[in-house]
């Protein structure tokens, strides 16, 4: 009985099943499947922290700034005529030394861990580098300062701050930490230079013979300093990250999005607030000793602590807003997609 072409029992062509020795299974490309797209701008090695450009220069500047802060603090203490004045000056200079130690620990750790690729190894090396920086600063302080409780407090808090800064450098996105450190360093240099303009600005803001007018003028001077420091920090954080983006283009590094600029701009203010935490934990004894000298010193230490917190908050928000606005101005207009023409109905 012959089989008809249209019948269900029609003979099918003899073809081996896929996967048999006669015919291998069809590959994904032969089956019509497209290969997985490669994301543009993805890092060459998944999970590898991004390279931080200019880390060595930043580390040298940060170490130099820390050395300058320690030297100026030592000179101020040695120039004091009495031990009481030396204690007050030590308490006043401690915040600047702690912030400089945070930046130095982070910057040196970034330079030391740049060649490393594994995140865990990079973090451990960053903490170890911060420890070395802190030990070097503590030893230098103990060798050059007078041997007393004040010196031990400065040395201990400086070492702790350097270790914390090194731990920050072990973060996954090291370029953000680099921008944060550069912006903080620039803001601290500006604050020191701004101190020369305090007296003229106090007169400009109406400081007179009364205590209330002097307090009001000092408040406006502090707000002006915080505002300008935040602007400088935000602009420098944005500029560093844009420069790092261009330098990292040849390495196929991932593009930084707006949260990275926000964190880098807010970073200097966050470090100032972290400085206050370190001072109130590690340097509590020195602050209490300075406040116990007299009633006026107690009022001054309380006012200085409040002023430092306000300054950190101002720098945080102004820096974050400045960096975010600067990043937004680099974004071009959103491309308008042409709407597809409606498909014509099929003719029956």
CSV table of C-alpha atoms in Angstrom, one decimal:
chain,number,residue,atom,x,y,z
A,1,UNK,CA,0.0,0.0,0.0
A,2,UNK,CA,1.5,3.3,-1.1
A,3,UNK,CA,1.6,6.3,1.2
A,4,UNK,CA,0.0,9.5,0.0
A,5,UNK,CA,1.9,12.8,0.3
A,6,UNK,CA,-0.8,14.4,2.5
A,7,UNK,CA,-1.4,11.5,4.8
A,8,UNK,CA,-0.3,11.4,8.4
A,9,UNK,CA,1.8,8.4,7.6
A,10,UNK,CA,3.9,10.1,4.9
A,11,UNK,CA,7.5,9.2,5.1
A,12,UNK,CA,9.7,12.0,6.7
A,13,UNK,CA,13.2,12.6,5.4
A,14,UNK,CA,15.9,10.6,7.1
A,15,UNK,CA,17.7,13.2,9.4
A,16,UNK,CA,19.6,12.3,12.5
A,17,UNK,CA,18.4,13.8,15.7
A,18,UNK,CA,20.3,16.7,17.0
A,19,UNK,CA,23.2,15.7,19.2
A,20,UNK,CA,24.0,12.5,17.4
A,21,UNK,CA,27.4,11.8,16.0
A,22,UNK,CA,26.2,12.4,12.4
A,23,UNK,CA,25.0,16.0,13.2
A,24,UNK,CA,26.0,18.0,16.2
A,25,UNK,CA,23.5,20.2,18.1
A,26,UNK,CA,22.9,23.6,16.6
A,27,UNK,CA,24.8,26.4,18.3
A,28,UNK,CA,23.0,29.4,19.7
A,29,UNK,CA,24.0,31.6,16.7
A,30,UNK,CA,22.7,29.0,14.3
A,31,UNK,CA,19.4,28.7,16.2
A,32,UNK,CA,18.9,32.5,15.8
A,33,UNK,CA,19.9,33.5,19.4
A,34,UNK,CA,21.9,36.6,19.6
A,35,UNK,CA,25.0,36.7,21.9
A,36,UNK,CA,24.8,38.6,25.1
A,37,UNK,CA,25.4,42.3,24.6
A,38,UNK,CA,28.6,43.8,26.1
A,39,UNK,CA,27.9,46.8,28.1
A,40,UNK,CA,29.8,49.8,27.0
A,41,UNK,CA,32.1,51.3,29.7
A,42,UNK,CA,32.2,48.2,31.8
A,43,UNK,CA,35.4,47.5,33.6
A,44,UNK,CA,37.8,45.1,32.0
A,45,UNK,CA,37.7,42.8,35.1
A,46,UNK,CA,34.5,42.5,37.0
A,47,UNK,CA,34.8,43.4,40.6
A,48,UNK,CA,38.1,45.2,40.2
A,49,UNK,CA,38.2,48.6,41.9
A,50,UNK,CA,38.7,51.5,39.6
A,51,UNK,CA,42.1,53.1,39.2
A,52,UNK,CA,42.6,56.4,41.0
A,53,UNK,CA,44.6,58.9,38.9
A,54,UNK,CA,46.9,61.3,40.6
A,55,UNK,CA,47.0,59.3,43.8
A,56,UNK,CA,50.7,59.7,44.4
A,57,UNK,CA,50.6,63.5,44.0
A,58,UNK,CA,47.5,63.7,46.3
A,59,UNK,CA,49.3,61.5,48.9
A,60,UNK,CA,52.4,63.8,48.9
A,61,UNK,CA,50.2,66.9,49.3
A,62,UNK,CA,48.2,65.3,52.1
A,63,UNK,CA,51.3,64.1,54.0
A,64,UNK,CA,52.8,67.6,53.6
A,65,UNK,CA,49.7,69.2,54.9
A,66,UNK,CA,49.6,66.9,58.0
A,67,UNK,CA,53.2,67.7,58.7
A,68,UNK,CA,52.5,71.4,58.4
A,69,UNK,CA,49.6,71.1,60.8
A,70,UNK,CA,51.6,69.2,63.4
A,71,UNK,CA,54.5,71.7,63.1
A,72,UNK,CA,52.2,74.7,63.5
A,73,UNK,CA,50.5,73.1,66.5
A,74,UNK,CA,53.9,72.4,68.1
A,75,UNK,CA,55.1,76.0,67.4
A,76,UNK,CA,52.0,77.4,69.0
A,77,UNK,CA,52.3,75.3,72.1
A,78,UNK,CA,56.0,76.0,72.6
A,79,UNK,CA,55.4,79.7,72.1
A,80,UNK,CA,52.8,79.7,75.0
A,81,UNK,CA,54.1,81.4,78.1
A,82,UNK,CA,52.2,79.2,80.5
A,83,UNK,CA,51.0,75.6,80.6
A,84,UNK,CA,47.4,76.8,80.8
A,85,UNK,CA,47.7,78.7,77.5
A,86,UNK,CA,49.3,75.6,75.9
A,87,UNK,CA,46.4,73.4,76.9
A,88,UNK,CA,43.9,75.9,75.4
A,89,UNK,CA,45.9,76.1,72.2
A,90,UNK,CA,46.2,72.3,71.9
A,91,UNK,CA,42.4,71.9,72.2
A,92,UNK,CA,41.9,74.6,69.6
A,93,UNK,CA,44.4,73.1,67.1
A,94,UNK,CA,43.3,69.5,67.6
A,95,UNK,CA,40.4,69.5,65.0
A,96,UNK,CA,42.7,70.7,62.2
A,97,UNK,CA,45.3,68.0,63.0
A,98,UNK,CA,42.6,65.2,63.1
A,99,UNK,CA,41.1,66.2,59.7
A,100,UNK,CA,44.6,66.4,58.1
A,101,UNK,CA,45.3,62.9,59.5
A,102,UNK,CA,42.0,61.5,58.0
A,103,UNK,CA,43.0,62.9,54.6
A,104,UNK,CA,46.6,61.8,54.8
A,105,UNK,CA,45.6,58.2,55.8
A,106,UNK,CA,43.1,58.0,52.9
A,107,UNK,CA,45.4,59.6,50.3
A,108,UNK,CA,48.5,57.4,51.1
A,109,UNK,CA,46.3,54.3,51.2
A,110,UNK,CA,44.9,55.1,47.7
A,111,UNK,CA,48.4,55.5,46.3
A,112,UNK,CA,49.6,52.2,48.0
A,113,UNK,CA,46.6,50.1,46.9
A,114,UNK,CA,46.2,51.4,43.3
A,115,UNK,CA,48.0,48.4,41.8
A,116,UNK,CA,45.9,45.9,43.7
A,117,UNK,CA,42.9,44.3,42.1
A,118,UNK,CA,41.2,42.1,44.7
A,119,UNK,CA,38.8,44.1,46.8
A,120,UNK,CA,39.5,42.2,50.0
A,121,UNK,CA,43.3,42.5,49.6
A,122,UNK,CA,42.9,46.1,48.7
A,123,UNK,CA,40.9,46.9,51.9
A,124,UNK,CA,43.4,45.1,54.2
A,125,UNK,CA,46.3,46.9,52.5
A,126,UNK,CA,44.5,50.2,52.9
A,127,UNK,CA,43.9,49.7,56.6
A,128,UNK,CA,47.5,48.6,57.1
A,129,UNK,CA,48.8,51.7,55.2
A,130,UNK,CA,46.6,54.0,57.4
A,131,UNK,CA,48.1,52.3,60.4
A,132,UNK,CA,51.6,53.0,59.2
A,133,UNK,CA,50.8,56.6,58.6
A,134,UNK,CA,49.2,56.9,62.0
A,135,UNK,CA,52.2,55.3,63.7
A,136,UNK,CA,54.6,57.6,61.9
A,137,UNK,CA,52.6,60.7,62.9
A,138,UNK,CA,52.3,59.5,66.5
A,139,UNK,CA,56.0,58.8,66.8
A,140,UNK,CA,56.9,62.2,65.3
A,141,UNK,CA,54.5,63.9,67.7
A,142,UNK,CA,56.0,62.2,70.7
A,143,UNK,CA,59.6,62.9,69.6
A,144,UNK,CA,59.0,66.6,68.9
A,145,UNK,CA,56.4,67.7,71.4
A,146,UNK,CA,56.8,67.9,75.2
A,147,UNK,CA,56.2,64.7,77.1
A,148,UNK,CA,52.9,65.2,78.8
A,149,UNK,CA,49.3,64.1,78.6
A,150,UNK,CA,48.4,66.7,76.0
A,151,UNK,CA,51.0,65.2,73.6
A,152,UNK,CA,49.8,61.7,74.1
A,153,UNK,CA,46.2,62.8,73.3
A,154,UNK,CA,47.3,64.5,70.1
A,155,UNK,CA,49.4,61.5,69.1
A,156,UNK,CA,46.7,58.9,69.9
A,157,UNK,CA,43.9,60.7,68.1
A,158,UNK,CA,46.1,61.5,65.1
A,159,UNK,CA,46.9,57.8,64.8
A,160,UNK,CA,43.3,56.7,65.1
A,161,UNK,CA,42.2,59.3,62.5
A,162,UNK,CA,44.9,58.0,60.0
A,163,UNK,CA,43.7,54.4,60.4
A,164,UNK,CA,40.1,55.4,59.8
A,165,UNK,CA,41.1,57.4,56.7
A,166,UNK,CA,43.0,54.3,55.4
A,167,UNK,CA,39.9,52.2,55.9
A,168,UNK,CA,37.9,54.7,53.9
A,169,UNK,CA,40.3,54.3,51.0
A,170,UNK,CA,39.5,50.6,50.9
A,171,UNK,CA,36.0,51.4,49.6
A,172,UNK,CA,34.8,49.8,46.4
A,173,UNK,CA,34.7,53.0,44.4
A,174,UNK,CA,38.1,54.4,45.1
A,175,UNK,CA,37.7,57.3,42.7
A,176,UNK,CA,35.0,58.8,44.9
A,177,UNK,CA,37.3,58.6,47.9
A,178,UNK,CA,40.0,60.3,45.8
A,179,UNK,CA,37.7,63.2,45.0
A,180,UNK,CA,36.6,63.4,48.6
A,181,UNK,CA,40.2,63.6,49.9
A,182,UNK,CA,41.2,66.2,47.3
A,183,UNK,CA,38.1,68.4,48.1
A,184,UNK,CA,38.7,68.1,51.9
A,185,UNK,CA,42.4,69.1,51.5
A,186,UNK,CA,41.4,72.1,49.4
A,187,UNK,CA,38.8,73.2,51.9
A,188,UNK,CA,41.2,72.9,54.8
A,189,UNK,CA,43.8,75.0,53.0
A,190,UNK,CA,41.1,77.6,52.2
A,191,UNK,CA,40.1,77.8,55.9
A,192,UNK,CA,43.7,78.5,57.0
A,193,UNK,CA,44.0,81.2,54.3
A,194,UNK,CA,40.6,82.6,55.2
A,195,UNK,CA,41.8,83.2,58.8
A,196,UNK,CA,43.6,86.3,57.6
A,197,UNK,CA,40.4,87.9,56.5
A,198,UNK,CA,38.5,87.3,59.7
A,199,UNK,CA,39.2,90.7,61.3
A,200,UNK,CA,38.3,92.8,58.2
A,201,UNK,CA,35.1,90.7,57.8
A,202,UNK,CA,34.2,91.1,61.4
A,203,UNK,CA,34.4,94.9,61.0
A,204,UNK,CA,32.4,94.6,57.8
A,205,UNK,CA,29.6,92.7,59.6
A,206,UNK,CA,29.3,95.3,62.3
A,207,UNK,CA,31.5,94.1,65.2
A,208,UNK,CA,31.6,96.9,67.7
A,209,UNK,CA,32.4,97.4,71.4
A,210,UNK,CA,29.5,95.4,72.7
A,211,UNK,CA,29.8,91.6,73.2
A,212,UNK,CA,26.5,91.0,71.4
A,213,UNK,CA,27.7,92.8,68.2
A,214,UNK,CA,31.0,90.8,68.3
A,215,UNK,CA,29.1,87.5,68.6
A,216,UNK,CA,26.7,88.4,65.7
A,217,UNK,CA,29.7,89.4,63.5
A,218,UNK,CA,31.6,86.2,64.4
A,219,UNK,CA,28.5,84.2,63.5
A,220,UNK,CA,28.3,85.8,60.0
A,221,UNK,CA,32.0,85.4,59.5
A,222,UNK,CA,31.7,81.7,60.3
A,223,UNK,CA,28.7,81.3,58.0
A,224,UNK,CA,30.6,83.0,55.2
A,225,UNK,CA,33.6,80.7,55.7
A,226,UNK,CA,31.5,77.6,55.7
A,227,UNK,CA,29.6,78.7,52.5
A,228,UNK,CA,32.8,79.4,50.6
A,229,UNK,CA,34.5,76.2,51.9
A,230,UNK,CA,31.5,74.2,50.7
A,231,UNK,CA,31.6,75.8,47.3
A,232,UNK,CA,35.3,75.1,46.9
A,233,UNK,CA,34.9,71.5,48.1
A,234,UNK,CA,32.0,70.8,45.8
A,235,UNK,CA,33.6,72.3,42.7
A,236,UNK,CA,36.9,70.5,43.4
A,237,UNK,CA,35.2,67.2,44.0
A,238,UNK,CA,33.3,67.6,40.7
A,239,UNK,CA,36.5,68.6,38.8
A,240,UNK,CA,38.5,65.7,40.2
A,241,UNK,CA,35.9,63.1,39.2
A,242,UNK,CA,35.5,64.6,35.7
A,243,UNK,CA,39.3,64.5,35.3
A,244,UNK,CA,39.4,61.0,36.6
A,245,UNK,CA,36.7,60.0,34.1
A,246,UNK,CA,38.8,61.3,31.2
A,247,UNK,CA,41.9,59.6,32.5
A,248,UNK,CA,40.1,56.3,33.1
A,249,UNK,CA,38.5,56.3,29.6
A,250,UNK,CA,41.5,54.4,28.1
A,251,UNK,CA,41.1,51.8,30.9
A,252,UNK,CA,37.4,51.2,30.0
A,253,UNK,CA,36.3,52.1,33.5
A,254,UNK,CA,32.7,52.3,34.4
A,255,UNK,CA,31.0,55.7,34.1
A,256,UNK,CA,30.2,57.4,37.4
A,257,UNK,CA,26.6,58.4,38.0
A,258,UNK,CA,25.2,61.3,40.0
A,259,UNK,CA,25.4,59.6,43.4
A,260,UNK,CA,29.2,59.4,43.1
A,261,UNK,CA,29.3,63.2,42.6
A,262,UNK,CA,26.9,63.7,45.5
A,263,UNK,CA,29.0,61.7,47.9
A,264,UNK,CA,32.3,63.3,46.8
A,265,UNK,CA,30.8,66.8,47.2
A,266,UNK,CA,29.4,66.0,50.6
A,267,UNK,CA,32.5,64.1,51.7
A,268,UNK,CA,34.4,67.1,53.2
A,269,UNK,CA,31.5,67.9,55.5
A,270,UNK,CA,31.2,64.3,56.5
A,271,UNK,CA,34.9,64.2,57.4
A,272,UNK,CA,34.5,67.3,59.5
A,273,UNK,CA,31.6,65.7,61.4
A,274,UNK,CA,33.7,62.5,61.7
A,275,UNK,CA,36.5,64.7,63.1
A,276,UNK,CA,34.2,65.9,65.8
A,277,UNK,CA,33.3,62.4,66.7
A,278,UNK,CA,37.0,61.4,67.0
A,279,UNK,CA,37.7,64.5,69.1
A,280,UNK,CA,34.8,63.8,71.5
A,281,UNK,CA,35.8,60.2,71.9
A,282,UNK,CA,39.6,60.2,71.8
A,283,UNK,CA,40.3,63.8,72.8
A,284,UNK,CA,37.6,64.1,75.4
A,285,UNK,CA,40.2,64.4,78.2
A,286,UNK,CA,42.0,67.3,76.5
A,287,UNK,CA,38.7,69.1,75.9
A,288,UNK,CA,37.6,68.7,79.5
A,289,UNK,CA,40.9,69.9,80.8
A,290,UNK,CA,40.7,73.0,78.6
A,291,UNK,CA,37.1,73.7,79.7
A,292,UNK,CA,38.0,73.3,83.4
A,293,UNK,CA,40.6,76.1,83.3
A,294,UNK,CA,38.0,78.8,83.9
A,295,UNK,CA,34.4,79.6,83.3
A,296,UNK,CA,35.3,81.6,80.2
A,297,UNK,CA,37.2,78.6,78.8
A,298,UNK,CA,34.2,76.4,79.4
A,299,UNK,CA,32.0,78.7,77.5
A,300,UNK,CA,34.6,79.0,74.7
A,301,UNK,CA,35.0,75.2,74.3
A,302,UNK,CA,31.2,74.7,74.2
A,303,UNK,CA,30.9,77.5,71.6
A,304,UNK,CA,33.7,76.1,69.5
A,305,UNK,CA,32.2,72.6,69.5
A,306,UNK,CA,28.8,73.9,68.4
A,307,UNK,CA,30.5,76.0,65.7
A,308,UNK,CA,32.5,73.0,64.4
A,309,UNK,CA,29.3,71.0,64.0
A,310,UNK,CA,27.5,73.8,62.3
A,311,UNK,CA,30.5,74.3,59.9
A,312,UNK,CA,30.5,70.6,59.1
A,313,UNK,CA,26.8,70.6,58.3
A,314,UNK,CA,27.1,73.7,56.1
A,315,UNK,CA,30.0,72.3,54.2
A,316,UNK,CA,28.2,69.0,53.7
A,317,UNK,CA,25.1,70.4,52.2
A,318,UNK,CA,26.7,73.2,50.2
A,319,UNK,CA,29.4,70.9,48.8
A,320,UNK,CA,26.9,68.2,47.9
A,321,UNK,CA,24.6,70.7,46.2
A,322,UNK,CA,27.4,72.3,44.3
A,323,UNK,CA,28.8,69.1,43.0
A,324,UNK,CA,25.4,67.8,42.0
A,325,UNK,CA,24.5,71.1,40.1
A,326,UNK,CA,27.8,71.1,38.4
A,327,UNK,CA,27.3,67.5,37.2
A,328,UNK,CA,23.8,68.3,36.1
A,329,UNK,CA,25.0,71.1,33.8
A,330,UNK,CA,27.2,68.6,31.9
A,331,UNK,CA,24.2,66.6,30.9
A,332,UNK,CA,22.9,67.3,27.5
A,333,UNK,CA,19.3,67.5,26.4
A,334,UNK,CA,17.5,64.2,26.4
A,335,UNK,CA,17.2,62.8,22.8
A,336,UNK,CA,13.7,62.8,21.5
A,337,UNK,CA,12.8,59.4,19.9
A,338,UNK,CA,10.7,59.6,16.8
A,339,UNK,CA,7.4,57.8,17.2
A,340,UNK,CA,6.9,54.8,14.9
A,341,UNK,CA,4.3,55.2,12.3
A,342,UNK,CA,1.3,53.0,12.9
A,343,UNK,CA,1.3,49.8,10.8
A,344,UNK,CA,-1.2,49.7,8.0
A,345,UNK,CA,-4.0,47.2,8.3
A,346,UNK,CA,-3.6,44.0,6.3
A,347,UNK,CA,-5.8,43.8,3.3
A,348,UNK,CA,-8.1,40.8,3.6
